[in-house]
């Protein structure tokens, strides 16, 4: 593993700075950051599952939804304590990850993406018709127990969760395992030719991705206190996750985080000027430009700038 | 029985028959070349040894059958595969490319890396460079290097000289020869360049439309009409 002290110093500075943030910013901004934190969790998990292995999943809300619905139903309908409900939700999401993994044994590329899109649509229809007394049907659920009161606590919880996930995934992906997962996305046959079981590697990626998605989905629902199927199993939500990972920088952990914060704040600041769906044109345009000129994402933009600065300093 | 023994091998891509009735044997410490034109089935033959195709027939390494064991186990048995150089991981550094090859032979990572860098000193300088930015020759070296990271007893190299300058071809030939002499690695290469194959290998097999058309030592083959026939037709 290639670890340097300054990496940890950067992490410590980032975490320390963020934890001090509530002293300086309004609770409105904090609520925006809370959403950014959850989006970052979803984008990180999507990147582990899809960004690295190249098995582009359009079904991420499927996984998040399983986590969210499981814990919502358990706590609200069966009065089960959150301490048990959230782990069960994560386990159920990993089962969902297994289901998503089945098509990945056979198909790849755009076909895989379409099948996973069908998964999302399927669960959207299912929660509305099967046992609406449990799922709340089309209207969803409200009055789900929340874990925190107020923006400040919500911020601390969501940020700690995000930072813990990001740091552990960052460490995990810096092992050769992470390298092998990225290698699958570039040339799966060659990975097999090097004597690795790509099936096992992919299974690992799907389960880890589902684990993180389930964790994020469950905590998110306990932050919102409600669940709305139309907002959850929604193309816009799906694309926000994908675009966050894409414009941040695929096959990294920091990239999706950066992308999530960038997108959330962009959408939020555009809100006063463009209250409707027009905002999505702007963000689509930015994503397009970035993708044309720097397909490796914002993270790469930063590291290139850093390199240039270093050159100028040394010369 | 030979070190590598292939008997009555048929290979398929789906339903299409790509190899039929291939018989081939390689002794330990030998360099053997499989020559033939495009589409003859050379790469398919290497893929089949590695368990990447559907096959009938038998492939034995050192007396153990490799059929049905799966590529991961085959690599662990000591088969290293250097595919054509376009099969690297382009957005990874040289080092990362090499490390992906190191999963089956974890205890030897450091010594294997050292060996690769000793054989290809150029790669040591470019250790942290992305392979997408490298020349064809360097990428070929990375491909062979990645195969060496698996600590192979049998090294399969697919078209090592395709599209490379004559000088680089000689360099690569020298490294393969050294691997064979110094480390006793058995080597099977595929080639279209028969001259290169004849200077490197001790024995040749001529493969055409999925069948072995001729085989023999380099001296026997040098004046064999079947070799030219395989390329130019009659």
Short mmCIF file of C-alpha atoms in Angstrom, two decimals, chain A residues 118-224:
data_model
loop_
_atom_site.label_atom_id
_atom_site.label_comp_id
_atom_site.label_asym_id
_atom_site.label_seq_id
_atom_site.Cartn_x
_atom_site.Cartn_y
_atom_site.Cartn_z
CA UNK A 118 -35.29 -2.09 -15.12
CA UNK A 119 -34.48 -3.07 -11.53
CA UNK A 120 -35.12 0.48 -10.40
CA UNK A 121 -38.39 0.71 -12.30
CA UNK A 122 -39.44 -2.68 -10.98
CA UNK A 123 -38.96 -1.82 -7.33
CA UNK A 124 -40.71 1.51 -7.90
CA UNK A 125 -43.79 -0.29 -9.18
CA UNK A 126 -43.55 -3.02 -6.55
CA UNK A 127 -43.52 -0.77 -3.49
CA UNK A 128 -46.68 0.89 -4.75
CA UNK A 129 -48.75 -2.23 -5.27
CA UNK A 130 -47.41 -4.85 -2.89
CA UNK A 131 -48.52 -4.40 0.71
CA UNK A 132 -49.20 -0.67 0.60
CA UNK A 133 -50.13 -0.98 4.25
CA UNK A 134 -46.42 -1.58 4.90
CA UNK A 135 -44.75 0.59 2.26
CA UNK A 136 -47.26 3.41 2.25
CA UNK A 137 -47.97 2.85 -1.43
CA UNK A 138 -47.63 5.80 -3.78
CA UNK A 139 -47.65 8.28 -0.94
CA UNK A 140 -44.74 6.74 0.86
CA UNK A 141 -44.22 7.11 4.57
CA UNK A 142 -43.77 9.93 7.00
CA UNK A 143 -43.22 10.11 10.73
CA UNK A 144 -40.22 7.79 10.56
CA UNK A 145 -38.14 8.26 13.71
CA UNK A 146 -35.29 10.70 13.14
CA UNK A 147 -31.91 10.31 14.77
CA UNK A 148 -31.05 13.96 15.10
CA UNK A 149 -32.78 17.24 15.81
CA UNK A 150 -31.72 20.38 14.07
CA UNK A 151 -29.28 21.09 11.29
CA UNK A 152 -26.18 21.06 13.44
CA UNK A 153 -26.63 17.52 14.79
CA UNK A 154 -27.77 16.32 11.39
CA UNK A 155 -24.61 17.76 9.95
CA UNK A 156 -22.36 16.10 12.51
CA UNK A 157 -24.00 12.72 12.02
CA UNK A 158 -24.04 12.83 8.21
CA UNK A 159 -20.52 14.15 7.99
CA UNK A 160 -19.10 11.59 10.44
CA UNK A 161 -20.78 8.83 8.48
CA UNK A 162 -19.54 10.18 5.17
CA UNK A 163 -16.01 10.75 6.44
CA UNK A 164 -15.84 7.28 8.01
CA UNK A 165 -17.05 5.67 4.79
CA UNK A 166 -14.80 7.78 2.58
CA UNK A 167 -11.70 7.17 4.69
CA UNK A 168 -12.23 3.43 4.96
CA UNK A 169 -13.02 3.08 1.25
CA UNK A 170 -10.01 5.23 0.43
CA UNK A 171 -7.79 2.92 2.45
CA UNK A 172 -9.42 -0.19 0.99
CA UNK A 173 -9.09 1.05 -2.57
CA UNK A 174 -5.42 1.86 -2.13
CA UNK A 175 -4.69 -1.80 -1.62
CA UNK A 176 -4.01 -3.95 -4.65
CA UNK A 177 -7.65 -4.97 -4.46
CA UNK A 178 -8.66 -1.47 -5.54
CA UNK A 179 -6.14 -1.60 -8.38
CA UNK A 180 -7.55 -4.94 -9.52
CA UNK A 181 -11.11 -3.57 -9.48
CA UNK A 182 -10.07 -0.63 -11.67
CA UNK A 183 -8.24 -3.07 -13.94
CA UNK A 184 -11.51 -4.93 -14.58
CA UNK A 185 -13.00 -1.72 -15.94
CA UNK A 186 -10.11 -1.37 -18.39
CA UNK A 187 -9.70 -4.94 -19.59
CA UNK A 188 -11.54 -7.76 -17.88
CA UNK A 189 -9.97 -10.51 -20.02
CA UNK A 190 -6.47 -9.43 -19.07
CA UNK A 191 -7.36 -9.55 -15.40
CA UNK A 192 -8.51 -13.14 -15.89
CA UNK A 193 -5.33 -13.80 -17.86
CA UNK A 194 -3.34 -12.67 -14.84
CA UNK A 195 -4.91 -15.44 -12.81
CA UNK A 196 -7.54 -13.47 -10.90
CA UNK A 197 -11.12 -14.54 -10.50
CA UNK A 198 -13.02 -11.58 -11.94
CA UNK A 199 -16.27 -13.08 -10.70
CA UNK A 200 -15.08 -12.91 -7.13
CA UNK A 201 -13.69 -9.41 -7.57
CA UNK A 202 -16.94 -8.18 -9.09
CA UNK A 203 -18.93 -9.84 -6.32
CA UNK A 204 -16.76 -8.02 -3.81
CA UNK A 205 -17.33 -4.70 -5.59
CA UNK A 206 -21.09 -5.20 -5.74
CA UNK A 207 -21.35 -6.22 -2.09
CA UNK A 208 -19.16 -3.36 -0.89
CA UNK A 209 -21.06 -0.88 -3.07
CA UNK A 210 -24.37 -2.21 -1.75
CA UNK A 211 -23.10 -2.08 1.83
CA UNK A 212 -22.27 1.60 1.50
CA UNK A 213 -25.47 2.40 -0.42
CA UNK A 214 -27.58 0.64 2.22
CA UNK A 215 -25.84 2.45 5.04
CA UNK A 216 -26.35 5.79 3.29
CA UNK A 217 -29.96 5.06 2.38
CA UNK A 218 -30.87 3.98 5.90
CA UNK A 219 -29.30 6.98 7.61
CA UNK A 220 -30.76 9.32 5.00
CA UNK A 221 -34.27 8.12 5.70
CA UNK A 222 -33.76 8.61 9.42
CA UNK A 223 -32.59 12.13 8.70
CA UNK A 224 -35.53 13.02 6.47
#
